[in-house]
PDB file of C-alpha atoms in Angstrom:
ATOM      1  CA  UNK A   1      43.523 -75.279  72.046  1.00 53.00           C
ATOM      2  CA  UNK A   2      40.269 -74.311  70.818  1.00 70.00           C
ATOM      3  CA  UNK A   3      38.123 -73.983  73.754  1.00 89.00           C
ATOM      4  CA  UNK A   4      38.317 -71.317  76.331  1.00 93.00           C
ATOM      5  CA  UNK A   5      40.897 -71.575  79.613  1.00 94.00           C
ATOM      6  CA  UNK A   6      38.315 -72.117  82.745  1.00 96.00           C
ATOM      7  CA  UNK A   7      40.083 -69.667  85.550  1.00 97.00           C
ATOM      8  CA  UNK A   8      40.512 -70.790  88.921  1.00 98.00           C
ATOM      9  CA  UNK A   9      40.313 -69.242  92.012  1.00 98.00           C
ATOM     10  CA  UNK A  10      43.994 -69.183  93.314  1.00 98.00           C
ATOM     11  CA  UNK A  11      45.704 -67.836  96.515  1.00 98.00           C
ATOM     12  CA  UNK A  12      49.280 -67.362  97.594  1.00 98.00           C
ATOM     13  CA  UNK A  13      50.802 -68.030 100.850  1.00 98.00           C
ATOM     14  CA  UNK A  14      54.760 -66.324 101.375  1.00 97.00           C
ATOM     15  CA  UNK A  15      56.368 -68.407 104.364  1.00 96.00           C
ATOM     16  CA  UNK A  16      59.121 -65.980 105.605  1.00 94.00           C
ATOM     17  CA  UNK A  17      60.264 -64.449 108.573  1.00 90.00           C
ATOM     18  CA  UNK A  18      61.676 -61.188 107.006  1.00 91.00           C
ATOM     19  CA  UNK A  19      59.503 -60.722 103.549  1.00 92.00           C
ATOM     20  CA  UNK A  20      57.164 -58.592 103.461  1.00 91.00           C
ATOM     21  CA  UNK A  21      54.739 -56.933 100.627  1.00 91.00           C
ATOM     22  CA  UNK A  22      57.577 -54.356  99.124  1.00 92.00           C
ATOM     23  CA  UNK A  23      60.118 -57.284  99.330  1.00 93.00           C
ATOM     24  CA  UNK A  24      58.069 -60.572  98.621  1.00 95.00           C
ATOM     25  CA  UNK A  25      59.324 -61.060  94.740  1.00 97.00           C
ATOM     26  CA  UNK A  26      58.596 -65.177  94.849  1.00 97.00           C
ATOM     27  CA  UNK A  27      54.902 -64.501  95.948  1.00 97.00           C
ATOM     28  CA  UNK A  28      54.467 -61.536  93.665  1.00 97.00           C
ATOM     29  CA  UNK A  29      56.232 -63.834  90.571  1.00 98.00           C
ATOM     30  CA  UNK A  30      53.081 -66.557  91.395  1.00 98.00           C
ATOM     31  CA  UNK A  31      50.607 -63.786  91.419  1.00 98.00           C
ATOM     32  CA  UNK A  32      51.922 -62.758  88.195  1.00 98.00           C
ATOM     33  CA  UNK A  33      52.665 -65.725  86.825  1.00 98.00           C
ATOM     34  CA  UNK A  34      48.596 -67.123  87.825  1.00 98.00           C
ATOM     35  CA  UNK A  35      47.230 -63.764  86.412  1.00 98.00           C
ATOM     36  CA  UNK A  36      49.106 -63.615  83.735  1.00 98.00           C
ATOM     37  CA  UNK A  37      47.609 -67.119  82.680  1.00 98.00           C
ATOM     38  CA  UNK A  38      44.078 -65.693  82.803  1.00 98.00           C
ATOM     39  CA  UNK A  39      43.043 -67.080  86.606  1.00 98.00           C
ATOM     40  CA  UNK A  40      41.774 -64.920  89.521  1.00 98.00           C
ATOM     41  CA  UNK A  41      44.034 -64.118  92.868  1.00 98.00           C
ATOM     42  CA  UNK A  42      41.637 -65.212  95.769  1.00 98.00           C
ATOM     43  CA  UNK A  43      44.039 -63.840  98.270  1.00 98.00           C
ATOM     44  CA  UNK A  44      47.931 -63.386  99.009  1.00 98.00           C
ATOM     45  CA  UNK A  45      49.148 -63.643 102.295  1.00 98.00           C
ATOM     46  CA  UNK A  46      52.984 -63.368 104.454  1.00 97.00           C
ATOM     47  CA  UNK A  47      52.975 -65.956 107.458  1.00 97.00           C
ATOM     48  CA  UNK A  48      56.662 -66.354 109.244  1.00 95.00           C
ATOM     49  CA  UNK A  49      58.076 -69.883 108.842  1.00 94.00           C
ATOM     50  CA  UNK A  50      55.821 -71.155 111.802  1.00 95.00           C
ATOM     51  CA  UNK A  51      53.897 -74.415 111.396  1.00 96.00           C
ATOM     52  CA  UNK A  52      50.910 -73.301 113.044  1.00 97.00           C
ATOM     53  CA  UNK A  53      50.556 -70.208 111.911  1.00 97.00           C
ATOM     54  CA  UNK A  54      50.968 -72.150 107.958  1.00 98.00           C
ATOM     55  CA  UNK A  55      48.768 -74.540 108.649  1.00 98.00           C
ATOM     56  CA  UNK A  56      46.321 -72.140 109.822  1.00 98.00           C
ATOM     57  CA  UNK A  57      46.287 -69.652 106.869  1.00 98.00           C
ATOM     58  CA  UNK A  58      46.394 -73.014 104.712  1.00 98.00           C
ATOM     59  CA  UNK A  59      43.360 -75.023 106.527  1.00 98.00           C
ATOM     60  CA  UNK A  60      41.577 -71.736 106.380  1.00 98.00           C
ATOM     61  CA  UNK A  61      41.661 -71.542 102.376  1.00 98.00           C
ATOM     62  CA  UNK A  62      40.697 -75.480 102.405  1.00 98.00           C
ATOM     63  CA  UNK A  63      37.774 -75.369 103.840  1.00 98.00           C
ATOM     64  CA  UNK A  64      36.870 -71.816 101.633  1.00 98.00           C
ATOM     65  CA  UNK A  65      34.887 -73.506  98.698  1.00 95.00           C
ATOM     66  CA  UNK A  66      35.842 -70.237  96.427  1.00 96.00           C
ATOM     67  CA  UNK A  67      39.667 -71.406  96.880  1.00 98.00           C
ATOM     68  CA  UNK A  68      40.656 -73.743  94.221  1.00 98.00           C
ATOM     69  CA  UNK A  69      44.040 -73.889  93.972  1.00 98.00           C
ATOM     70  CA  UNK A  70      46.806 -72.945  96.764  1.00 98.00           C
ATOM     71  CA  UNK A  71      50.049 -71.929  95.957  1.00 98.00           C
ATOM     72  CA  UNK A  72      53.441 -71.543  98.766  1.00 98.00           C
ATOM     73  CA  UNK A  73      56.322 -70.000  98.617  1.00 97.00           C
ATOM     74  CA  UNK A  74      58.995 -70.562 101.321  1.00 95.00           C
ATOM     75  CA  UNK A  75      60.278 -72.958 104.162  1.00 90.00           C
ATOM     76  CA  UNK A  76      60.822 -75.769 102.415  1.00 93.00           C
ATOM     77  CA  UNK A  77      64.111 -76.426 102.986  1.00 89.00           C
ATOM     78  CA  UNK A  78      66.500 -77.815 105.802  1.00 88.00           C
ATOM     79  CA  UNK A  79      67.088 -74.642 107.519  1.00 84.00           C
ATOM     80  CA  UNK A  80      66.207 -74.547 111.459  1.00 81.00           C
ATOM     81  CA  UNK A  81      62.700 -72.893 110.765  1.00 87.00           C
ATOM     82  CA  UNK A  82      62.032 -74.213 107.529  1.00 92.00           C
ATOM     83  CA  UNK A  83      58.387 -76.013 108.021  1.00 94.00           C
ATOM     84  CA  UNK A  84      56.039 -75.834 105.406  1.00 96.00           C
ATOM     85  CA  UNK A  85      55.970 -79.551 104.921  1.00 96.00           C
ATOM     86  CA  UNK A  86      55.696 -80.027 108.186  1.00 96.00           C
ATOM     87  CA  UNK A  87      52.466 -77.369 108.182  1.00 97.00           C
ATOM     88  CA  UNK A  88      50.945 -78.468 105.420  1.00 98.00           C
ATOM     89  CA  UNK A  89      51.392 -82.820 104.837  1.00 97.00           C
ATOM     90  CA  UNK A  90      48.993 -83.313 107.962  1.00 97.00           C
ATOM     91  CA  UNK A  91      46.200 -81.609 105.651  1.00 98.00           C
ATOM     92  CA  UNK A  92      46.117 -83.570 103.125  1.00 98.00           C
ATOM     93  CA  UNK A  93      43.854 -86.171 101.534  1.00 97.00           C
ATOM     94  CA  UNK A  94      46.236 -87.110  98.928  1.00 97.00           C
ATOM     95  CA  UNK A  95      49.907 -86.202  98.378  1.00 97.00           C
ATOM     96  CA  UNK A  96      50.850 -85.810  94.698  1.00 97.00           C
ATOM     97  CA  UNK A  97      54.039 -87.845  94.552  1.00 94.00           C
ATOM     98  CA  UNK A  98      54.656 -86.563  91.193  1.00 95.00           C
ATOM     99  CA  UNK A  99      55.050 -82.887  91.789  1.00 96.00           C
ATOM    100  CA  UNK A 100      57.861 -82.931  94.438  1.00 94.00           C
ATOM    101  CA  UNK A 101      60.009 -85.577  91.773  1.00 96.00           C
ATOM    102  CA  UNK A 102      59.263 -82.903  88.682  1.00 96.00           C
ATOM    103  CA  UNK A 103      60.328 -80.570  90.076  1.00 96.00           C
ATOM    104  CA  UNK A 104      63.686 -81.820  91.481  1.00 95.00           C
ATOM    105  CA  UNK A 105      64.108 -82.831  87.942  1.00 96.00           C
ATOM    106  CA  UNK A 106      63.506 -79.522  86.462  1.00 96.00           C
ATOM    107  CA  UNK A 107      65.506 -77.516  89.031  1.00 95.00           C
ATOM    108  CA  UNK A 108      68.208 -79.512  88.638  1.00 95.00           C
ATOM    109  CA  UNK A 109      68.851 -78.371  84.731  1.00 93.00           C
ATOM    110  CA  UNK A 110      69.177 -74.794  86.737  1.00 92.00           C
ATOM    111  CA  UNK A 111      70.838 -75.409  89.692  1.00 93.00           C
ATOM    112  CA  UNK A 112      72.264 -78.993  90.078  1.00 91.00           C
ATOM    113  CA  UNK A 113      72.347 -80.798  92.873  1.00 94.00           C
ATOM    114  CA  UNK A 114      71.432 -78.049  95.456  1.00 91.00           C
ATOM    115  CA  UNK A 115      67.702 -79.420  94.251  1.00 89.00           C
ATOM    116  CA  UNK A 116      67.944 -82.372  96.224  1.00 92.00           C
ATOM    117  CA  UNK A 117      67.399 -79.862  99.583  1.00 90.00           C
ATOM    118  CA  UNK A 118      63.794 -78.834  98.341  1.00 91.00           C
ATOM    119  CA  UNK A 119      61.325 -80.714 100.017  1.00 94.00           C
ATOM    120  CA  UNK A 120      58.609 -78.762  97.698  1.00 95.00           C
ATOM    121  CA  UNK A 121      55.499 -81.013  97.864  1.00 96.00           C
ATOM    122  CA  UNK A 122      51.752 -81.043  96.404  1.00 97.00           C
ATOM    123  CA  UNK A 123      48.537 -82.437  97.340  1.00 98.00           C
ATOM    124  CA  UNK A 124      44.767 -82.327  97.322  1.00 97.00           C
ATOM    125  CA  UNK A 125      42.698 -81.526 100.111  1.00 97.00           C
ATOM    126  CA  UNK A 126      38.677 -81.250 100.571  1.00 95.00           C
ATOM    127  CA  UNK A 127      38.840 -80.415  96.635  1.00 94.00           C
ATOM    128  CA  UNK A 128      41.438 -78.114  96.870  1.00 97.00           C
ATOM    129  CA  UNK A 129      44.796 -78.370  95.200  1.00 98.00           C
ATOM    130  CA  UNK A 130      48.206 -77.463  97.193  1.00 98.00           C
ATOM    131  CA  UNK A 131      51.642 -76.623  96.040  1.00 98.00           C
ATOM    132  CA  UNK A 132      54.305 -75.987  98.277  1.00 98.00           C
ATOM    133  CA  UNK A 133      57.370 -74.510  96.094  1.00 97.00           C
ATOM    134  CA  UNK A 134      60.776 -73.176  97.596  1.00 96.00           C
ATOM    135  CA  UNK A 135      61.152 -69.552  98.676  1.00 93.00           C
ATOM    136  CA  UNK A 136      63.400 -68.636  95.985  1.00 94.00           C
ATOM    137  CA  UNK A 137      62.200 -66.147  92.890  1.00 95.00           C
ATOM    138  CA  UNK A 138      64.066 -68.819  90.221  1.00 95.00           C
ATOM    139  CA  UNK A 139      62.156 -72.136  91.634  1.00 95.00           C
ATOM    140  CA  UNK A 140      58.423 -69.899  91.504  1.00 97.00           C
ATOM    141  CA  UNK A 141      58.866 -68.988  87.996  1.00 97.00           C
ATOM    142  CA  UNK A 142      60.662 -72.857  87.378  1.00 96.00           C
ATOM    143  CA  UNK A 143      57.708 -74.147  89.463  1.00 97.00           C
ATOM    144  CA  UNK A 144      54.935 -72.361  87.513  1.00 98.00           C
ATOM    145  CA  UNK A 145      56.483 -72.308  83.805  1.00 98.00           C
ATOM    146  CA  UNK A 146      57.438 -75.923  83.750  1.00 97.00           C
ATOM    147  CA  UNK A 147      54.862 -77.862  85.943  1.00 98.00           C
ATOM    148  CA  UNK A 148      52.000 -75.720  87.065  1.00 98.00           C
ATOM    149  CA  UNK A 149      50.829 -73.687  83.830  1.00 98.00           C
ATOM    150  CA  UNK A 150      50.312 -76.583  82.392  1.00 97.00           C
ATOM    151  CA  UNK A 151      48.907 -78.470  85.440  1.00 97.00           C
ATOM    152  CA  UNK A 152      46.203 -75.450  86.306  1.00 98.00           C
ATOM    153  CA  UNK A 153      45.237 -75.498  82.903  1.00 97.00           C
ATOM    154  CA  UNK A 154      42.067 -76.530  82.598  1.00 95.00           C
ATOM    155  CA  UNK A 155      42.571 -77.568  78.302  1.00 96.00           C
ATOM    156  CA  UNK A 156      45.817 -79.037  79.244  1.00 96.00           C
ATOM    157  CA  UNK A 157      45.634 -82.903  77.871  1.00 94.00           C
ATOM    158  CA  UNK A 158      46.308 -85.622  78.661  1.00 94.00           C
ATOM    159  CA  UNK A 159      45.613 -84.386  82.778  1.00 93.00           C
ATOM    160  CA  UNK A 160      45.596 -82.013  84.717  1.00 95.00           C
ATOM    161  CA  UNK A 161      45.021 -80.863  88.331  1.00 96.00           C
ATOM    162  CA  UNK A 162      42.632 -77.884  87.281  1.00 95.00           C
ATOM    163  CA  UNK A 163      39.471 -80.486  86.484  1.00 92.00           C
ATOM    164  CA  UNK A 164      39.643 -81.907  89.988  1.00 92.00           C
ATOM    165  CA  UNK A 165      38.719 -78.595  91.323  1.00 94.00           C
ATOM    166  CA  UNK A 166      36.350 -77.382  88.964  1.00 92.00           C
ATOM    167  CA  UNK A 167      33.175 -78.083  89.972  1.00 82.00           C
ATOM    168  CA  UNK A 168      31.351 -78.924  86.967  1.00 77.00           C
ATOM    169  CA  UNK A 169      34.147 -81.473  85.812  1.00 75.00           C
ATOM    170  CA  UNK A 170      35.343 -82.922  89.544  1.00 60.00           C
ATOM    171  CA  UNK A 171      37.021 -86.086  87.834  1.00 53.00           C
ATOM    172  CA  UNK A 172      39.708 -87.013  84.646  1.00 44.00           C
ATOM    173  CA  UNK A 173      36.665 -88.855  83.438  1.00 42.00           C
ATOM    174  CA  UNK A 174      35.322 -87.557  80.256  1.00 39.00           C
ATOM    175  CA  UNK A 175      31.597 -88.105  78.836  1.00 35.00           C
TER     176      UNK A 175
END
């Protein structure tokens, strides 16, 4: 790739009811993972696995024009409090299909069919991309290192998520 990575502005949501900063390993693997690529951490939050108080932290970041890209870790699954969907679907404009399917795919080469209970799901909203990945440290770094690297990647070809939120590019279109 010869020209240069464009970093986004990124922030991390934790969904958990006991996590906090010493013990949140998922949220600190994205932070890693998104630095570690070359982009910027906007913010990093812990919310407990409450709909409102998700979708509040969530909108929030939406309507912040200097958040790009948000990332979620936690409450996606069938437990009684698990609700990130639930939180975050009602926000937005577009669901990406895609990213839930990939993903069970990919998990499933590490942890069979116990993938079938993630209800991870992505999505763009007011220019802003979401993903909502499962709590666990495994499905952050299988999230990021399989699907979102490459996604958030602004040189990544054929598409990728990372020109719809850019806002010089804005569109797949190129010309």
């Amino acid at each position: 790739m010869s020209e240069a990575l464009i970093p986004l502005s990124i922030a991390v949501l934790t969904v958990s009811d006991t996590r906090d900063e010493q013990s949140d390993r998922s949220g600190q693997t994205l932070v890693e993972r998104l630095e570690g690529a070359g982009h910027r951490l906007a913010e990093k939050r812990i919310v407990p696995d409450d709909v409102y108080r998700i979708r509040a932290v969530v909108a929030t970041w939406i309507a912040d024009p200097e958040v790009q890209v948000v990332l979620t870790t936690g409450g996606t699954g069938f437990t009684g409090r698990d609700s990130t969907p639930e939180a975050i679907a009602p926000l937005l404009d577009k669901h990406i299909e895609g990213f839930g399917e990939l993903f069970r795919q990919v998990s499933f080469e590490e942890i069979g069919s116990s993938t079938v209970q993630s209800r991870c799901l992505g999505g763009l909203a007011n220019r802003t991309v979401i993903f909502a990945l499962p709590g666990s440290t495994g499905a952050c770094r299988t999230g990021w290192d399989r699907i979102l690297g490459e996604q958030l990647d602004s040189r990544h070809r054929p598409c990728n998520f990372a020109n719809l939120v850019i806002p010089e590019r804005g569109t797949h279109t190129h010309g």
